[in-house]
PDB file of C-alpha atoms in Angstrom:
ATOM      1  CA  MET A 184      53.075 -29.785   6.001  1.00  0.00           C
ATOM      2  CA  SER A 185      54.737 -27.894   8.798  1.00  0.00           C
ATOM      3  CA  ASP A 186      53.580 -24.555  10.117  1.00  0.00           C
ATOM      4  CA  ASP A 187      57.136 -23.374  10.867  1.00  0.00           C
ATOM      5  CA  PRO A 188      57.810 -20.297   8.673  1.00  0.00           C
ATOM      6  CA  ARG A 189      61.570 -21.067   8.527  1.00  0.00           C
ATOM      7  CA  GLN A 190      60.914 -24.473   6.987  1.00  0.00           C
ATOM      8  CA  THR A 191      58.437 -22.977   4.519  1.00  0.00           C
ATOM      9  CA  ALA A 192      60.992 -20.363   3.458  1.00  0.00           C
ATOM     10  CA  ALA A 193      63.697 -23.009   3.077  1.00  0.00           C
ATOM     11  CA  ARG A 194      61.438 -25.123   0.855  1.00  0.00           C
ATOM     12  CA  TYR A 195      60.614 -22.084  -1.255  1.00  0.00           C
ATOM     13  CA  ARG A 196      64.323 -21.300  -1.796  1.00  0.00           C
ATOM     14  CA  LEU A 197      65.046 -24.932  -2.658  1.00  0.00           C
ATOM     15  CA  ASP A 198      62.206 -25.027  -5.189  1.00  0.00           C
ATOM     16  CA  GLN A 199      63.470 -21.787  -6.795  1.00  0.00           C
ATOM     17  CA  GLU A 200      67.014 -23.154  -7.156  1.00  0.00           C
ATOM     18  CA  LEU A 201      65.759 -26.425  -8.650  1.00  0.00           C
ATOM     19  CA  ARG A 202      63.694 -24.564 -11.236  1.00  0.00           C
ATOM     20  CA  ARG A 203      66.632 -22.357 -12.243  1.00  0.00           C
ATOM     21  CA  SER A 204      68.878 -25.342 -12.663  1.00  0.00           C
ATOM     22  CA  GLY A 205      66.193 -27.223 -14.640  1.00  0.00           C
ATOM     23  CA  LEU A 206      66.180 -30.242 -12.348  1.00  0.00           C
ATOM     24  CA  ALA A 207      62.551 -29.794 -11.263  1.00  0.00           C
ATOM     25  CA  SER A 208      60.054 -30.789 -13.959  1.00  0.00           C
ATOM     26  CA  ASP A 209      56.746 -30.106 -12.240  1.00  0.00           C
ATOM     27  CA  PRO A 210      56.525 -28.108  -9.063  1.00  0.00           C
ATOM     28  CA  PRO A 211      54.903 -30.010  -6.240  1.00  0.00           C
ATOM     29  CA  GLU A 212      51.337 -28.980  -5.566  1.00  0.00           C
ATOM     30  CA  THR A 213      51.292 -27.192  -2.277  1.00  0.00           C
ATOM     31  CA  THR A 214      48.344 -25.460  -0.746  1.00  0.00           C
ATOM     32  CA  ASP A 215      48.224 -23.125   2.151  1.00  0.00           C
ATOM     33  CA  ALA A 216      45.223 -24.752   3.820  1.00  0.00           C
ATOM     34  CA  PRO A 217      44.322 -28.399   3.910  1.00  0.00           C
ATOM     35  CA  GLN A 218      41.408 -29.339   1.631  1.00  0.00           C
ATOM     36  CA  ARG A 219      38.569 -30.565   3.831  1.00  0.00           C
ATOM     37  CA  GLY A 220      34.966 -29.726   4.642  1.00  0.00           C
ATOM     38  CA  SER A 221      34.035 -27.554   7.551  1.00  0.00           C
ATOM     39  CA  THR A 222      32.840 -29.077  10.779  1.00  0.00           C
ATOM     40  CA  ALA A 223      29.492 -28.400  12.386  1.00  0.00           C
ATOM     41  CA  ALA A 224      31.178 -26.301  15.059  1.00  0.00           C
ATOM     42  CA  GLU A 225      32.887 -24.132  12.427  1.00  0.00           C
ATOM     43  CA  ARG A 226      29.608 -23.609  10.566  1.00  0.00           C
ATOM     44  CA  ALA A 227      27.816 -22.727  13.809  1.00  0.00           C
ATOM     45  CA  ALA A 228      30.561 -20.245  14.689  1.00  0.00           C
ATOM     46  CA  TYR A 229      30.311 -18.665  11.227  1.00  0.00           C
ATOM     47  CA  VAL A 230      26.527 -18.325  11.497  1.00  0.00           C
ATOM     48  CA  GLU A 231      26.756 -16.883  15.000  1.00  0.00           C
ATOM     49  CA  THR A 232      29.385 -14.377  13.856  1.00  0.00           C
ATOM     50  CA  SER A 233      27.205 -13.325  10.916  1.00  0.00           C
ATOM     51  CA  ILE A 234      24.222 -12.817  13.215  1.00  0.00           C
ATOM     52  CA  GLN A 235      26.250 -10.765  15.682  1.00  0.00           C
ATOM     53  CA  GLN A 236      27.593  -8.556  12.867  1.00  0.00           C
ATOM     54  CA  ALA A 237      24.056  -8.018  11.528  1.00  0.00           C
ATOM     55  CA  ILE A 238      22.880  -7.051  15.023  1.00  0.00           C
ATOM     56  CA  ARG A 239      25.699  -4.510  15.308  1.00  0.00           C
ATOM     57  CA  ARG A 240      24.796  -3.076  11.882  1.00  0.00           C
ATOM     58  CA  GLY A 241      21.170  -2.719  13.054  1.00  0.00           C
ATOM     59  CA  GLU A 242      19.608  -5.025  10.475  1.00  0.00           C
ATOM     60  CA  PHE A 243      17.263  -6.522  13.081  1.00  0.00           C
ATOM     61  CA  ASP A 244      15.991  -3.186  14.361  1.00  0.00           C
ATOM     62  CA  ASP A 245      12.332  -2.245  13.773  1.00  0.00           C
ATOM     63  CA  LEU A 246      11.159  -5.732  12.835  1.00  0.00           C
ATOM     64  CA  PRO A 247       7.407  -6.382  13.171  1.00  0.00           C
ATOM     65  CA  GLY A 248       6.615  -7.840  16.561  1.00  0.00           C
ATOM     66  CA  ALA A 249       9.825  -6.567  18.153  1.00  0.00           C
ATOM     67  CA  GLY A 250       9.566  -6.562  21.948  1.00  0.00           C
ATOM     68  CA  LYS A 251       6.333  -8.561  21.949  1.00  0.00           C
ATOM     69  CA  PRO A 252       5.994 -12.106  23.276  1.00  0.00           C
ATOM     70  CA  LEU A 253       5.588 -14.921  20.800  1.00  0.00           C
ATOM     71  CA  PRO A 254       1.925 -15.951  20.530  1.00  0.00           C
ATOM     72  CA  ASP A 255       0.892 -19.426  21.729  1.00  0.00           C
ATOM     73  CA  LEU A 256       4.294 -20.077  23.279  1.00  0.00           C
ATOM     74  CA  GLY A 257       4.376 -22.703  25.993  1.00  0.00           C
ATOM     75  CA  GLY A 258       1.372 -24.790  24.955  1.00  0.00           C
ATOM     76  CA  SER A 259       1.508 -28.431  24.045  1.00  0.00           C
ATOM     77  CA  HIS A 260       3.712 -29.505  21.161  1.00  0.00           C
ATOM     78  CA  ASP A 261       1.868 -29.402  17.840  1.00  0.00           C
ATOM     79  CA  PRO A 262       3.918 -30.168  14.729  1.00  0.00           C
ATOM     80  CA  ASP A 263       1.273 -28.533  12.513  1.00  0.00           C
ATOM     81  CA  TRP A 264       1.064 -25.291  14.499  1.00  0.00           C
ATOM     82  CA  TRP A 265       2.080 -23.148  11.544  1.00  0.00           C
ATOM     83  CA  ILE A 266      -0.654 -24.425   9.212  1.00  0.00           C
ATOM     84  CA  ARG A 267      -3.290 -24.075  11.940  1.00  0.00           C
ATOM     85  CA  ARG A 268      -2.218 -20.483  12.566  1.00  0.00           C
ATOM     86  CA  LYS A 269      -2.327 -19.750   8.819  1.00  0.00           C
ATOM     87  CA  ILE A 270      -5.852 -21.183   8.526  1.00  0.00           C
ATOM     88  CA  GLU A 271      -7.017 -19.066  11.474  1.00  0.00           C
ATOM     89  CA  SER A 272      -5.336 -15.846  10.365  1.00  0.00           C
ATOM     90  CA  GLU A 273      -6.498 -16.130   6.729  1.00  0.00           C
ATOM     91  CA  ASN A 274      -9.946 -17.466   7.749  1.00  0.00           C
ATOM     92  CA  LEU A 275      -9.597 -20.262   5.211  1.00  0.00           C
ATOM     93  CA  THR A 276     -12.468 -22.690   4.746  1.00  0.00           C
ATOM     94  CA  GLY A 277     -12.911 -25.854   2.767  1.00  0.00           C
ATOM     95  CA  LEU A 278      -9.723 -27.405   4.099  1.00  0.00           C
ATOM     96  CA  GLY A 279      -9.691 -30.790   5.705  1.00  0.00           C
ATOM     97  CA  PRO A 280     -11.169 -34.203   5.107  1.00  0.00           C
ATOM     98  CA  PRO A 281     -14.369 -34.248   3.041  1.00  0.00           C
ATOM     99  CA  ALA A 282     -16.368 -35.718   5.919  1.00  0.00           C
ATOM    100  CA  LEU A 283     -15.746 -32.641   8.072  1.00  0.00           C
ATOM    101  CA  THR A 284     -16.065 -30.023   5.335  1.00  0.00           C
ATOM    102  CA  LEU A 285     -19.358 -31.518   4.147  1.00  0.00           C
ATOM    103  CA  ARG A 286     -20.751 -31.468   7.705  1.00  0.00           C
ATOM    104  CA  VAL A 287     -19.939 -27.786   8.039  1.00  0.00           C
ATOM    105  CA  GLU A 288     -21.365 -27.054   4.601  1.00  0.00           C
ATOM    106  CA  HIS A 289     -24.576 -28.966   5.445  1.00  0.00           C
ATOM    107  CA  ALA A 290     -25.027 -26.879   8.594  1.00  0.00           C
ATOM    108  CA  GLU A 291     -24.670 -23.643   6.586  1.00  0.00           C
ATOM    109  CA  LEU A 292     -26.617 -24.820   3.532  1.00  0.00           C
ATOM    110  CA  ASP A 293     -29.730 -22.675   4.067  1.00  0.00           C
ATOM    111  CA  GLU A 294     -27.648 -19.523   4.535  1.00  0.00           C
ATOM    112  CA  ARG A 295     -25.729 -20.251   1.345  1.00  0.00           C
ATOM    113  CA  MET A 296     -28.938 -20.889  -0.589  1.00  0.00           C
ATOM    114  CA  ASP A 297     -30.519 -17.659   0.687  1.00  0.00           C
ATOM    115  CA  ALA A 298     -27.662 -15.713  -0.889  1.00  0.00           C
ATOM    116  CA  ILE A 299     -28.546 -17.109  -4.338  1.00  0.00           C
ATOM    117  CA  ARG A 300     -31.111 -15.190  -6.392  1.00  0.00           C
ATOM    118  CA  HIS A 301     -32.337 -17.667  -9.027  1.00  0.00           C
ATOM    119  CA  GLU A 302     -34.075 -20.996  -8.544  1.00  0.00           C
ATOM    120  CA  ALA A 303     -31.995 -22.703 -11.250  1.00  0.00           C
ATOM    121  CA  GLU A 304     -28.793 -21.766  -9.436  1.00  0.00           C
ATOM    122  CA  VAL A 305     -30.225 -23.073  -6.127  1.00  0.00           C
ATOM    123  CA  ARG A 306     -31.057 -26.397  -7.778  1.00  0.00           C
ATOM    124  CA  GLU A 307     -27.608 -26.590  -9.313  1.00  0.00           C
ATOM    125  CA  ALA A 308     -25.895 -25.866  -5.959  1.00  0.00           C
ATOM    126  CA  LEU A 309     -27.996 -28.491  -4.144  1.00  0.00           C
ATOM    127  CA  GLU A 310     -27.349 -31.127  -6.818  1.00  0.00           C
ATOM    128  CA  ASP A 311     -23.629 -30.341  -6.627  1.00  0.00           C
ATOM    129  CA  PHE A 312     -23.748 -30.777  -2.837  1.00  0.00           C
ATOM    130  CA  ASN A 313     -25.478 -34.163  -3.198  1.00  0.00           C
ATOM    131  CA  ARG A 314     -22.932 -35.246  -5.821  1.00  0.00           C
ATOM    132  CA  ARG A 315     -20.027 -34.369  -3.515  1.00  0.00           C
ATOM    133  CA  VAL A 316     -21.604 -36.218  -0.567  1.00  0.00           C
ATOM    134  CA  ILE A 317     -22.068 -39.358  -2.662  1.00  0.00           C
ATOM    135  CA  GLU A 318     -18.521 -39.102  -4.057  1.00  0.00           C
ATOM    136  CA  ALA A 319     -17.091 -38.693  -0.541  1.00  0.00           C
ATOM    137  CA  ARG A 320     -18.935 -41.835   0.581  1.00  0.00           C
ATOM    138  CA  ARG A 321     -17.341 -43.794  -2.262  1.00  0.00           C
ATOM    139  CA  GLN A 322     -13.786 -42.776  -1.343  1.00  0.00           C
ATOM    140  CA  LEU A 323     -11.808 -45.284   0.687  1.00  0.00           C
ATOM    141  CA  LEU A 324      -8.956 -42.968   1.638  1.00  0.00           C
ATOM    142  CA  GLY A 325      -9.461 -43.232   5.366  1.00  0.00           C
ATOM    143  CA  GLY A 326     -10.308 -40.482   7.775  1.00  0.00           C
ATOM    144  CA  PRO A 327     -13.620 -39.976   9.542  1.00  0.00           C
ATOM    145  CA  PRO A 328     -16.692 -41.589   8.002  1.00  0.00           C
ATOM    146  CA  VAL A 329     -19.028 -39.453   5.917  1.00  0.00           C
ATOM    147  CA  VAL A 330     -22.289 -39.206   7.852  1.00  0.00           C
ATOM    148  CA  THR A 331     -23.621 -36.111   6.104  1.00  0.00           C
ATOM    149  CA  PRO A 332     -27.013 -36.858   4.542  1.00  0.00           C
ATOM    150  CA  THR A 333     -27.941 -35.921   1.013  1.00  0.00           C
ATOM    151  CA  VAL A 334     -30.655 -33.290   0.733  1.00  0.00           C
ATOM    152  CA  ASP A 335     -34.021 -33.426  -0.993  1.00  0.00           C
ATOM    153  CA  VAL A 336     -33.608 -30.860  -3.755  1.00  0.00           C
ATOM    154  CA  GLU A 337     -37.331 -30.167  -4.253  1.00  0.00           C
ATOM    155  CA  GLU A 338     -37.951 -29.700  -0.523  1.00  0.00           C
ATOM    156  CA  ARG A 339     -34.987 -27.338  -0.167  1.00  0.00           C
ATOM    157  CA  VAL A 340     -36.063 -25.319  -3.219  1.00  0.00           C
ATOM    158  CA  ARG A 341     -39.575 -24.939  -1.741  1.00  0.00           C
ATOM    159  CA  GLY A 342     -38.059 -23.810   1.569  1.00  0.00           C
ATOM    160  CA  TRP A 343     -35.816 -21.360  -0.276  1.00  0.00           C
ATOM    161  CA  ALA A 344     -38.820 -19.935  -2.160  1.00  0.00           C
ATOM    162  CA  GLU A 345     -40.814 -19.544   1.073  1.00  0.00           C
ATOM    163  CA  ARG A 346     -37.965 -17.809   2.880  1.00  0.00           C
ATOM    164  CA  ARG A 347     -37.482 -15.559  -0.126  1.00  0.00           C
ATOM    165  CA  ARG A 348     -41.200 -14.699  -0.249  1.00  0.00           C
ATOM    166  CA  ASP A 349     -41.230 -13.895   3.489  1.00  0.00           C
ATOM    167  CA  ALA A 350     -38.091 -11.783   3.230  1.00  0.00           C
ATOM    168  CA  VAL A 351     -39.395  -9.519   0.445  1.00  0.00           C
ATOM    169  CA  PRO A 352     -40.914  -6.460   2.086  1.00  0.00           C
ATOM    170  CA  VAL A 353     -44.414  -5.470   1.000  1.00  0.00           C
ATOM    171  CA  ALA A 354     -44.217  -2.437  -1.198  1.00  0.00           C
ATOM    172  CA  SER A 355     -45.799   0.520   0.533  1.00  0.00           C
ATOM    173  CA  PRO A 356     -47.451   3.274  -1.478  1.00  0.00           C
ATOM    174  CA  PRO A 357     -45.120   6.146  -2.267  1.00  0.00           C
ATOM    175  CA  PRO A 358     -45.414   9.198  -0.042  1.00  0.00           C
ATOM    176  CA  PRO A 359     -47.600  12.007  -1.371  1.00  0.00           C
ATOM    177  CA  SER A 360     -45.791  14.338  -3.646  1.00  0.00           C
ATOM    178  CA  ARG A 361     -44.735  17.570  -2.073  1.00  0.00           C
ATOM    179  CA  ARG A 362     -44.486  19.087  -5.427  1.00  0.00           C
ATOM    180  CA  GLY A 363     -46.505  22.156  -5.887  1.00  0.00           C
ATOM    181  CA  TRP A 364     -46.367  23.523  -2.364  1.00  0.00           C
ATOM    182  CA  PHE A 365     -44.661  26.641  -3.641  1.00  0.00           C
ATOM    183  CA  ARG A 366     -47.573  27.379  -6.014  1.00  0.00           C
ATOM    184  CA  ARG A 367     -49.977  27.997  -3.141  1.00  0.00           C
ATOM    185  CA  ARG A 368     -48.464  31.300  -2.267  1.00  0.00           C
TER     186      ARG A 368
END
């Protein structure tokens, strides 16, 4: 189809005359723009225009971190940078292969047990730890080998009881009552 407006007008007049005379059965399907998808350059131009308009409207003003440098910019390329940053910012634990998480848990086992009040719960937690270590050894999913040892439940319970006994302060006698001082007068 031509872009000349004179030819377009002439076609329009011809189509109108044919319809009036009844010679044209179906009008030809004409469209103003060719039917095709947009190119990558057109999409990029549209996106850039939208961004520039939003900047002029002030939609990017007062964003958090405005005027500050991006953290960790310029280091080595790490495709998992976003998940590492999320783990650090949220202080998430228990993520990763079982071999590593069990090692960390084994190192902090006494602290975790000291936070528990009842011996039955300590036994249950230690047995659960042993069960998870054994299950991790059975898995053949790859990753680092599980070198975390199982723990002796009875020995750990005795150690927990001793630490608990040592941590309980000896009750001192209550201070003498100051009640009655006003009666002396």
